[in-house]
XYZ file of C-alpha atoms in Angstrom:
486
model
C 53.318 0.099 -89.994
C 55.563 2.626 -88.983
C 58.557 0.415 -87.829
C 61.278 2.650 -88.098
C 59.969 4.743 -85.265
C 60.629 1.705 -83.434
C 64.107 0.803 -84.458
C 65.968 3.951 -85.273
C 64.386 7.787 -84.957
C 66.174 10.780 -86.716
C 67.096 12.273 -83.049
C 69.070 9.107 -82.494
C 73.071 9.915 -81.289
C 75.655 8.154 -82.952
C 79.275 8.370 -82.730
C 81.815 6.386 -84.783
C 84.873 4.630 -83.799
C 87.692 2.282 -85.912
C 90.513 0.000 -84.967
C 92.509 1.331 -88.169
C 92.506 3.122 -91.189
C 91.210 2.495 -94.776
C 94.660 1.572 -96.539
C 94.903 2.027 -100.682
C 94.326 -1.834 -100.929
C 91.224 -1.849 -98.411
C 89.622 1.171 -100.693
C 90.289 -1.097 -103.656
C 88.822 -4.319 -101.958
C 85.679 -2.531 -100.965
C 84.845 -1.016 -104.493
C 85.677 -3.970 -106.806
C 84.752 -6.561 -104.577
C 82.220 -5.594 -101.849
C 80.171 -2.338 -103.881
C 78.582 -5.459 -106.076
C 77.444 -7.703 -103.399
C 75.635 -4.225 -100.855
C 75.395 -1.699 -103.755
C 76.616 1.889 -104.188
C 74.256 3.728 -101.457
C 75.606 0.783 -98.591
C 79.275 1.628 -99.604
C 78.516 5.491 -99.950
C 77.296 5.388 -96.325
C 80.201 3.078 -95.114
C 82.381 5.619 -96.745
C 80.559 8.880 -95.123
C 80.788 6.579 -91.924
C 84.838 6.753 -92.508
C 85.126 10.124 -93.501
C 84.026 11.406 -89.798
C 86.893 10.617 -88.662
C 89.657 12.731 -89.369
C 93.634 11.280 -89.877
C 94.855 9.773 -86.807
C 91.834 10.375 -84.906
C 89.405 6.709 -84.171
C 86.547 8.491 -82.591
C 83.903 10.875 -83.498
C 82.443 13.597 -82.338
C 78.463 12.638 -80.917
C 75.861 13.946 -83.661
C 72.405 12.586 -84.644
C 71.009 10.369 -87.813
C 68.960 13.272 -88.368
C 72.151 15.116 -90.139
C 73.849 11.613 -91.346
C 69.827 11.264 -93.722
C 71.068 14.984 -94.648
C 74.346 14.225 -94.918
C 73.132 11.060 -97.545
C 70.172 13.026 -98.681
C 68.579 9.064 -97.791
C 65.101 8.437 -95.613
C 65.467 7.232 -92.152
C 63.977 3.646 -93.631
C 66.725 3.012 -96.469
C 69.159 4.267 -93.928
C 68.267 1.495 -91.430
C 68.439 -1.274 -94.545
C 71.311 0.109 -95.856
C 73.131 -0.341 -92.582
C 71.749 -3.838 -92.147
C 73.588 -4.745 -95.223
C 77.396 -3.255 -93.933
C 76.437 -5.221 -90.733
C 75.615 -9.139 -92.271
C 78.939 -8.585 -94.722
C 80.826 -7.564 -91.750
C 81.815 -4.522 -92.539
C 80.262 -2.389 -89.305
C 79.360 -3.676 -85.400
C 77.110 -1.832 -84.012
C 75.970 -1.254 -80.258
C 73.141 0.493 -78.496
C 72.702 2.314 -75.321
C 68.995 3.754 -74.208
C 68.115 6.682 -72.950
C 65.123 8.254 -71.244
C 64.062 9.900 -74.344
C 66.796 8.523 -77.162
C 69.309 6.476 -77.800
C 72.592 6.245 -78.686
C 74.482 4.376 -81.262
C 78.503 3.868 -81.377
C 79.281 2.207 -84.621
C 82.223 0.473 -85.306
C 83.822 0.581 -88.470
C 85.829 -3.021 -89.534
C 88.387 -2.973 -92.147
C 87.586 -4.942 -94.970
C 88.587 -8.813 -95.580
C 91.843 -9.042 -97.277
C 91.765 -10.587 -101.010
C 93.550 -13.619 -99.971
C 90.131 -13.900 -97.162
C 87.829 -12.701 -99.825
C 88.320 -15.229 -102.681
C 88.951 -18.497 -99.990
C 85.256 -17.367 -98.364
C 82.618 -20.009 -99.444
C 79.997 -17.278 -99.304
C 81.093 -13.806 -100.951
C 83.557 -15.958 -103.424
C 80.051 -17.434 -104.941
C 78.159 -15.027 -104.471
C 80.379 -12.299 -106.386
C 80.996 -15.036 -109.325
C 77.420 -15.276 -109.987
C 77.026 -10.899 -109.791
C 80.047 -10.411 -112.144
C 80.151 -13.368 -114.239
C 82.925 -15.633 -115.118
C 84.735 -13.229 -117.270
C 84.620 -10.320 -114.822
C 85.126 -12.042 -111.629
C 88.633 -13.651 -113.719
C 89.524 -10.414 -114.755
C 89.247 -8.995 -111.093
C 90.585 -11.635 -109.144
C 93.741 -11.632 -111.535
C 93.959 -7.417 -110.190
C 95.068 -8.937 -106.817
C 97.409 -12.298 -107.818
C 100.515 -12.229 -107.832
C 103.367 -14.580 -109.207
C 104.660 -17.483 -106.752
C 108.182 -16.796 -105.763
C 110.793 -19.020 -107.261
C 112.306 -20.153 -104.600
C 114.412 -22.739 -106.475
C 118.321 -21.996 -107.106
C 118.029 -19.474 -104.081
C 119.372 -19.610 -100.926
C 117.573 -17.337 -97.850
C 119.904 -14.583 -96.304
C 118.010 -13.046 -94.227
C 119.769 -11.931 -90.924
C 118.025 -12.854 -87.998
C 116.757 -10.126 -85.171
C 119.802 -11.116 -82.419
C 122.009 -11.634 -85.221
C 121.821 -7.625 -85.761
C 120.446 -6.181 -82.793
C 122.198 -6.846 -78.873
C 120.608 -6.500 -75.483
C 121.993 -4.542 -72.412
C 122.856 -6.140 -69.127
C 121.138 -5.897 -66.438
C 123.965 -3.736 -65.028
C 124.341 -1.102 -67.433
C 120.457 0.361 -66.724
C 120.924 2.527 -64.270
C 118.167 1.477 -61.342
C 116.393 4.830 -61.186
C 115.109 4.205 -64.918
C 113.789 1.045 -64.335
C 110.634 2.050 -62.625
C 110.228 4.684 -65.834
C 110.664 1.949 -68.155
C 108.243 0.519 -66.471
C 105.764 3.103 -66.366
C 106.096 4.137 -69.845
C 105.395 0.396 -71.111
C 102.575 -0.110 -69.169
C 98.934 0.434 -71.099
C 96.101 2.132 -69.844
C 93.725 -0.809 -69.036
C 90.675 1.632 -70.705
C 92.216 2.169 -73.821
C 94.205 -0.651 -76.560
C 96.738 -0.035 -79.025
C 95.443 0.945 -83.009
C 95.716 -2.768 -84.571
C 94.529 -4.479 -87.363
C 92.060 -6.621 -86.735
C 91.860 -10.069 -87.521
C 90.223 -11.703 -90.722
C 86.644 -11.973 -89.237
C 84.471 -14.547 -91.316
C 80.792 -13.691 -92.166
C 78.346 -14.232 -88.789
C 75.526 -16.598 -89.395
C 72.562 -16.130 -86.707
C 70.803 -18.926 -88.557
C 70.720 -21.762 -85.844
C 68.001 -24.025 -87.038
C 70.015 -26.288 -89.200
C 69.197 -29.656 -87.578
C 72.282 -30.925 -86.598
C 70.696 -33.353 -84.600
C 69.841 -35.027 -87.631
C 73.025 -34.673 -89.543
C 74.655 -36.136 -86.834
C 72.462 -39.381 -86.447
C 72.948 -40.263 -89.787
C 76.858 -40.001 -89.763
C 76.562 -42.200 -86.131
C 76.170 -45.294 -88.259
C 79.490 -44.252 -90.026
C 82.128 -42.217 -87.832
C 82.319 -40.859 -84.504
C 79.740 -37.614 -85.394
C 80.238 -35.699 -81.520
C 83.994 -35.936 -82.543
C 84.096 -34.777 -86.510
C 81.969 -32.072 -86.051
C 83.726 -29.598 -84.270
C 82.332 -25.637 -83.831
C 84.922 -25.065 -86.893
C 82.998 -27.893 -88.473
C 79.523 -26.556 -88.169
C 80.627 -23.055 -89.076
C 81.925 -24.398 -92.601
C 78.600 -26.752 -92.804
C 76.270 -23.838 -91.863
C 77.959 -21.880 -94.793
C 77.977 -24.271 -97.072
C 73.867 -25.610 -96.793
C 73.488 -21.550 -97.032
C 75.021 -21.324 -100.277
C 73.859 -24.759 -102.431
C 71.209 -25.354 -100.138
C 72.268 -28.863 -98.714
C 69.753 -30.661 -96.402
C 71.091 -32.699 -93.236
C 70.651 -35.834 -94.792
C 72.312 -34.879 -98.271
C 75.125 -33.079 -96.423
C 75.474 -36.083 -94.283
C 76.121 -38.096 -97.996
C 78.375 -35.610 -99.016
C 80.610 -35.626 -95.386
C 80.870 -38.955 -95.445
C 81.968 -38.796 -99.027
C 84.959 -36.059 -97.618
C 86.237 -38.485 -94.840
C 90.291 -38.689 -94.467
C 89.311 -41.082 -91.417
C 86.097 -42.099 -88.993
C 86.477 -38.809 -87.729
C 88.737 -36.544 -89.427
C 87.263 -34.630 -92.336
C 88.812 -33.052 -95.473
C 87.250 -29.763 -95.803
C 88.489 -28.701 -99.294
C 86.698 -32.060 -100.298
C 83.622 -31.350 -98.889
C 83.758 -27.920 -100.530
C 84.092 -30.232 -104.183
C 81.688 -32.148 -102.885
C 79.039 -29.253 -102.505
C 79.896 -27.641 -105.308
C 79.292 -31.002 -107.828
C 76.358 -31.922 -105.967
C 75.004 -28.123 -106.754
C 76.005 -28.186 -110.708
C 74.031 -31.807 -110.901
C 70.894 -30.663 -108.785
C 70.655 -26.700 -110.227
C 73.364 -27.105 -113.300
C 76.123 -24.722 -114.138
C 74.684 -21.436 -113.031
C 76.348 -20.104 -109.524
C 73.607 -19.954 -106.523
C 71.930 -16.560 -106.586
C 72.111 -14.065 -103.280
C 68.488 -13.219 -102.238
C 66.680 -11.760 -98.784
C 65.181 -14.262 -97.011
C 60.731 -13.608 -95.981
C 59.197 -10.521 -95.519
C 61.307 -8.957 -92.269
C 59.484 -9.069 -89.162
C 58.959 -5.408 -88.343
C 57.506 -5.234 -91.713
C 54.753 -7.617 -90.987
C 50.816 -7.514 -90.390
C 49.917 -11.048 -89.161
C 53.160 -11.848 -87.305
C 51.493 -13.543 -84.084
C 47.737 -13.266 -85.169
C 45.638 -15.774 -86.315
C 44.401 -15.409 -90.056
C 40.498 -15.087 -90.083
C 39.519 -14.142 -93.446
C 40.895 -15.041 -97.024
C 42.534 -11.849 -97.731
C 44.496 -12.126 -94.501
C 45.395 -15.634 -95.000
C 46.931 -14.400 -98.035
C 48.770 -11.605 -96.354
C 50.224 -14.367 -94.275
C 51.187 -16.701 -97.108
C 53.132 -13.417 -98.821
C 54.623 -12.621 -95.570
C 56.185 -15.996 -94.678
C 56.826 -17.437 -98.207
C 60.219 -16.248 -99.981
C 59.753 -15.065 -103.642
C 62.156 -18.092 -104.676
C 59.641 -20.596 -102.720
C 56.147 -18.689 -104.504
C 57.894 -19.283 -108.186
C 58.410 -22.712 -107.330
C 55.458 -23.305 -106.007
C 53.367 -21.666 -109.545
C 55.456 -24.696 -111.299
C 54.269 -27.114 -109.101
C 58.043 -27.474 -107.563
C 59.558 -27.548 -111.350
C 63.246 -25.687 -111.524
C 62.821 -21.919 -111.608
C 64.637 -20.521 -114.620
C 67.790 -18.260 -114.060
C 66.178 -15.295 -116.009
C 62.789 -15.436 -113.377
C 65.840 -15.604 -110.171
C 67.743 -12.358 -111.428
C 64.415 -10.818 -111.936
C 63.260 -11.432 -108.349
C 67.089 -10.601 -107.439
C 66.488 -7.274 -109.346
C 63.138 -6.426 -107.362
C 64.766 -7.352 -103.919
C 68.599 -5.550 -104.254
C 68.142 -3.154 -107.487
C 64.707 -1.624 -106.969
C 65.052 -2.504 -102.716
C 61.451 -3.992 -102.500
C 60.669 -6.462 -98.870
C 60.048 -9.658 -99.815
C 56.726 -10.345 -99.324
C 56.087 -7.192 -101.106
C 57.767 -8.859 -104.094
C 55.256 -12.184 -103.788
C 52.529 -10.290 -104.269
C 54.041 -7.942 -107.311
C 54.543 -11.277 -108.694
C 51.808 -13.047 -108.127
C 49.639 -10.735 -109.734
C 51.937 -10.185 -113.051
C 52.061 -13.505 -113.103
C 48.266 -13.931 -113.080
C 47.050 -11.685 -115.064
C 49.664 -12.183 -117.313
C 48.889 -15.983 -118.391
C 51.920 -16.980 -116.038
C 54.393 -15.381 -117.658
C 57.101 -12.532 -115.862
C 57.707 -9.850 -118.333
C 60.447 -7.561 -117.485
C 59.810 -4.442 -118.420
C 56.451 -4.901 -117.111
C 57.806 -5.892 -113.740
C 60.506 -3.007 -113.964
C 57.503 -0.488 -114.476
C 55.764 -1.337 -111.620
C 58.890 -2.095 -109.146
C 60.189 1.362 -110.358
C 56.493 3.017 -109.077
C 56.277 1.002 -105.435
C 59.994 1.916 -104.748
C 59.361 5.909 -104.902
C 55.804 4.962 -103.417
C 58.020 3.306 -100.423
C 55.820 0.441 -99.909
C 56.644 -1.805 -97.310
C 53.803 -4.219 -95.987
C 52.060 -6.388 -97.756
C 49.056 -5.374 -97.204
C 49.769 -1.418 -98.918
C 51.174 -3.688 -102.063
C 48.420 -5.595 -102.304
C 45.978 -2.057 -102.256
C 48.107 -0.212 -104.668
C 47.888 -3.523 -106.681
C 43.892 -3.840 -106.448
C 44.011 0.112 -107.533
C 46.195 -0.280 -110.411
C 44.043 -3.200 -111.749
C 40.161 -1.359 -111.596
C 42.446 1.572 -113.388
C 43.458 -0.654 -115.815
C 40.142 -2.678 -116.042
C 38.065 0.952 -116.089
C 40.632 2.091 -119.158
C 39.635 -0.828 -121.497
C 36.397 -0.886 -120.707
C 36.167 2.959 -121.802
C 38.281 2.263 -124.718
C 35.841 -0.871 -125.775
C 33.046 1.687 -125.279
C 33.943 4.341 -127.315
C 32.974 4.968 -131.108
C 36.520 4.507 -132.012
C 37.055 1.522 -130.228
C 33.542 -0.040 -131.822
C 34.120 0.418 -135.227
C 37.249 0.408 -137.460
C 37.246 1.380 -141.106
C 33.484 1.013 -141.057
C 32.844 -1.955 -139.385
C 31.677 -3.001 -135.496
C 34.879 -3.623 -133.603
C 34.672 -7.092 -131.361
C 34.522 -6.857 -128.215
C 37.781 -7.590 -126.647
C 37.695 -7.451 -122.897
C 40.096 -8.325 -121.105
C 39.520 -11.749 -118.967
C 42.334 -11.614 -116.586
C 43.307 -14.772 -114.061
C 42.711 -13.055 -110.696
C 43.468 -13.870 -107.414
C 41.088 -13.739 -105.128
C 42.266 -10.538 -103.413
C 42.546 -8.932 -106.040
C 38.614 -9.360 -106.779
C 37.622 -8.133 -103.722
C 35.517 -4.999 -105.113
C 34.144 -7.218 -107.632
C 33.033 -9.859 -105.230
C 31.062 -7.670 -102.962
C 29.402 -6.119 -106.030
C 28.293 -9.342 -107.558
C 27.751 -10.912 -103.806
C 24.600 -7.832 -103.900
C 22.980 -9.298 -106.596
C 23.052 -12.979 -106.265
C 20.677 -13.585 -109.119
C 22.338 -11.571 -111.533
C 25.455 -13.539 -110.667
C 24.136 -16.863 -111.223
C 22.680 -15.956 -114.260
C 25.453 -14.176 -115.609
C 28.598 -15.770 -114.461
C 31.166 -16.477 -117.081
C 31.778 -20.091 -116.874
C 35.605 -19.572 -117.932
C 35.848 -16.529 -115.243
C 34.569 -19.441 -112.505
C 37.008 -21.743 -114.000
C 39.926 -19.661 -113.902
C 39.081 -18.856 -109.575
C 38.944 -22.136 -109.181
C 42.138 -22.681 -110.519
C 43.995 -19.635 -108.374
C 42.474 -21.239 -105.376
C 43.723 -24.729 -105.805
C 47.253 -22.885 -106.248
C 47.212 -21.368 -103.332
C 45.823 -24.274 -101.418
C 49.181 -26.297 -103.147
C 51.646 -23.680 -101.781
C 50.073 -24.153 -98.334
C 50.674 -27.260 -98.685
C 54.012 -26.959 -99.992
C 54.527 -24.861 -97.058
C 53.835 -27.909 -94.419
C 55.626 -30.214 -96.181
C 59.027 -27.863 -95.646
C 58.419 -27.312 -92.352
C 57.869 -30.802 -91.551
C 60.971 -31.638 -93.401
């Protein structure tokens, strides 16, 4: 699926435009505490983005993405993800306007969030903790703290504006410059003043927490339509996003926070959140991962899954990679080295997640259930430059790589060298891997052309080992219904 062609196409205009310019301290903000959350190519292009516009100048001239993917040396795709990423951590708006045969795009550039804003923000606070590490995030957040003034012993002597400064009468302006002062002080209503704008927090377009919920279960205890106020929700919306509270546990924890029946401490609720997390998921920091496979990306979005192999593309497309771990431990914790690897596959090696369920599901497979990295980083590394996006090319290029695979034993098994070793018959060692049903495809329509052979001939362990894949998959289905009903 070509979906760029319908988002973005290389003859695309776009212009640029800022409120401000990048200050010393924003340049610093933005490459020790932003590059680690969007990565080097997302700050490279929100830097190339800058440097169109020259000193004192907030607009651009018009050009097209066609010489910004030059410009980068990036494909239209990454470009487009790339620019996703400055737009969710607030660092770029972005508008459209259509015409006949293009469009144009005016981005805005937004300064980035001052320190103070950056460490107090329940999101990117956690989020860059858990990418650094405790010793690195200390030893950067200690670049921008500085010591408490001491205000004791001192005495403020600050002279006040009118204390320095007088006004004239009324009198002594002579009446013909009134009507220039006037003039001169009055703004063009299409234009604004260069400002620095104010400390935006991040924008959540998530709106299916069920508040309706939350606030049934706090009607028992407080006045809910009063406590939770938009400010309210906003802070609740961030935090369930980051420890992954449900209504009814975040209900607990709110009611845990209360000053009064309807005034709520928000700096306890924040403790709150955070204990609850360490005794649910321990000491490790939440980890920042893409949510399912993106919709543009997708083969079954609106269709009705007929066959197995599309029911599968379905499950891939609408399950997140955290969710499909889970589910292969039967809902058990996932361990912190299998989240950094799927955190690896979806930010380091820029792989959609569904396309990351099914690189997982069949190392984990075929590898007795176990994720080994370098095995994973070898094939991540070969999809990336391959530029797979849907799940249904991963899933080919997996089925390929596995008859190669299969086809290069069996020829080593065959040959003499394989059979006999220092003078005696080698054993046999093919390999029996635990395959998915997909992923036996080929093989199945083969064996389903000789019926008798197969029945004959099938290896009982083979048989045992299906059955097993497809009572997993029918446990993440249900899985599946059971958070949705939820």
């Amino acid at each position: 699926m070509e979906w760029h062609w319908k988002e973005l196409l290389p003859v695309d205009r776009l212009m640029i435009r800022a409120k401000d310019q990048l200050t010393v301290q924003d340049q610093r903000v933005l490459i020790l505490l932003y590059q680690p959350l969007i990565g080097a190519v997302a700050y490279s292009l929100y830097m190339t983005l800058w440097s169109e516009l020259e000193d004192d100048i907030y607009w651009s001239e018009e050009t097209t993405h066609r010489q910004l993917m030059i410009s980068m040396d990036l494909p239209l795709p990454q470009l487009f993800q790339e620019r996703k990423k400055l737009e969710a951590i607030g660092l770029l708006k972005t508008y459209k306007k259509k015409q006949d045969d293009y469009s144009t795009y005016l981005y805005e550039l937004q300064p980035p969030m001052s320190p103070q804003a950056f460490f107090t923000n329940d999101v990117l606070s956690v989020y860059l903790y858990n990418r650094l590490g405790k010793t690195k995030y200390r030893q950067i957040r200690e670049r921008f703290l500085i010591d408490k003034l001491d205000e004791a012993g001192y005495e403020e002597v600050t002279y006040a504006f009118d204390e320095v400064f007088t006004s004239l009468s009324h009198s002594e302006i002579a009446t013909h410059h009134q009507s220039e002062l006037i003039e001169a002080l009055e703004i063009d209503p299409n234009k604004e003043v260069v400002q620095r704008g104010q400390e935006q927090d991040l924008l959540f377009a998530d709106h299916s927490y069920d508040f309706q919920l939350l606030e049934s279960d706090l009607g028992t205890f407080s006045n809910a339509k009063k406590l939770l106020t938009v400010e309210i929700k906003k802070v609740i919306i961030r935090l369930a996003f980051v420890y992954r509270i449900e209504p009814l546990e975040m209900s607990r924890l709110i009611q845990q926070a209360l000053l009064h029946d309807d005034e709520l401490n928000v700096e306890e609720l924040r403790k709150r959140a955070q204990e609850w997390y360490k005794i649910e998921y321990g000491n490790e920091p939440p980890t920042l991962g893409l949510k399912t496979h993106p919709l543009e990306h997708r083969e079954m979005s609106g269709k009705v899954p007929q066959t197995e192999e599309e029911k599968m593309i379905s499950l891939y497309e609408t399950t997140s990679p955290l969710d499909l771990l889970e589910s292969r431990s039967d809902g058990a914790k996932v361990p912190l080295a299998d989240v950094k690897i799927i955190e690896s596959l979806l930010l380091d090696y820029q792989l959609m997640p569904g396309v990351v369920n099914v690189l997982i599901d069949s190392v984990l497979i075929r590898n007795d259930m176990k994720l080994t990295k370098a095995l994973i980083d070898k094939i991540a590394g070969h999809w990336s430059r391959k530029n797979i996006k849907t799940v249904k090319e991963a899933m080919e290029l997996a089925r390929i790589e596995y008859q190669k695979n299969t086809a290069y034993q069996q020829s080593k098994n065959d040959s003499p060298v394989g059979k006999v070793e220092k003078g005696r018959p080698k054993k046999s060692s093919v390999r029996k891997d635990k395959l998915p049903k997909w992923l036996l495809k080929e093989q199945e329509e083969k064996s389903s052309a000789t019926p008798s052979d197969n029945n004959n001939n099938q290896d009982p362990k083979l048989a045992q080992e299906k059955e097993k894949i497809k009572k997993m998959m029918e446990q993440l289905k249900q899985n599946k219904v059971l958070k949705e009903e939820d």
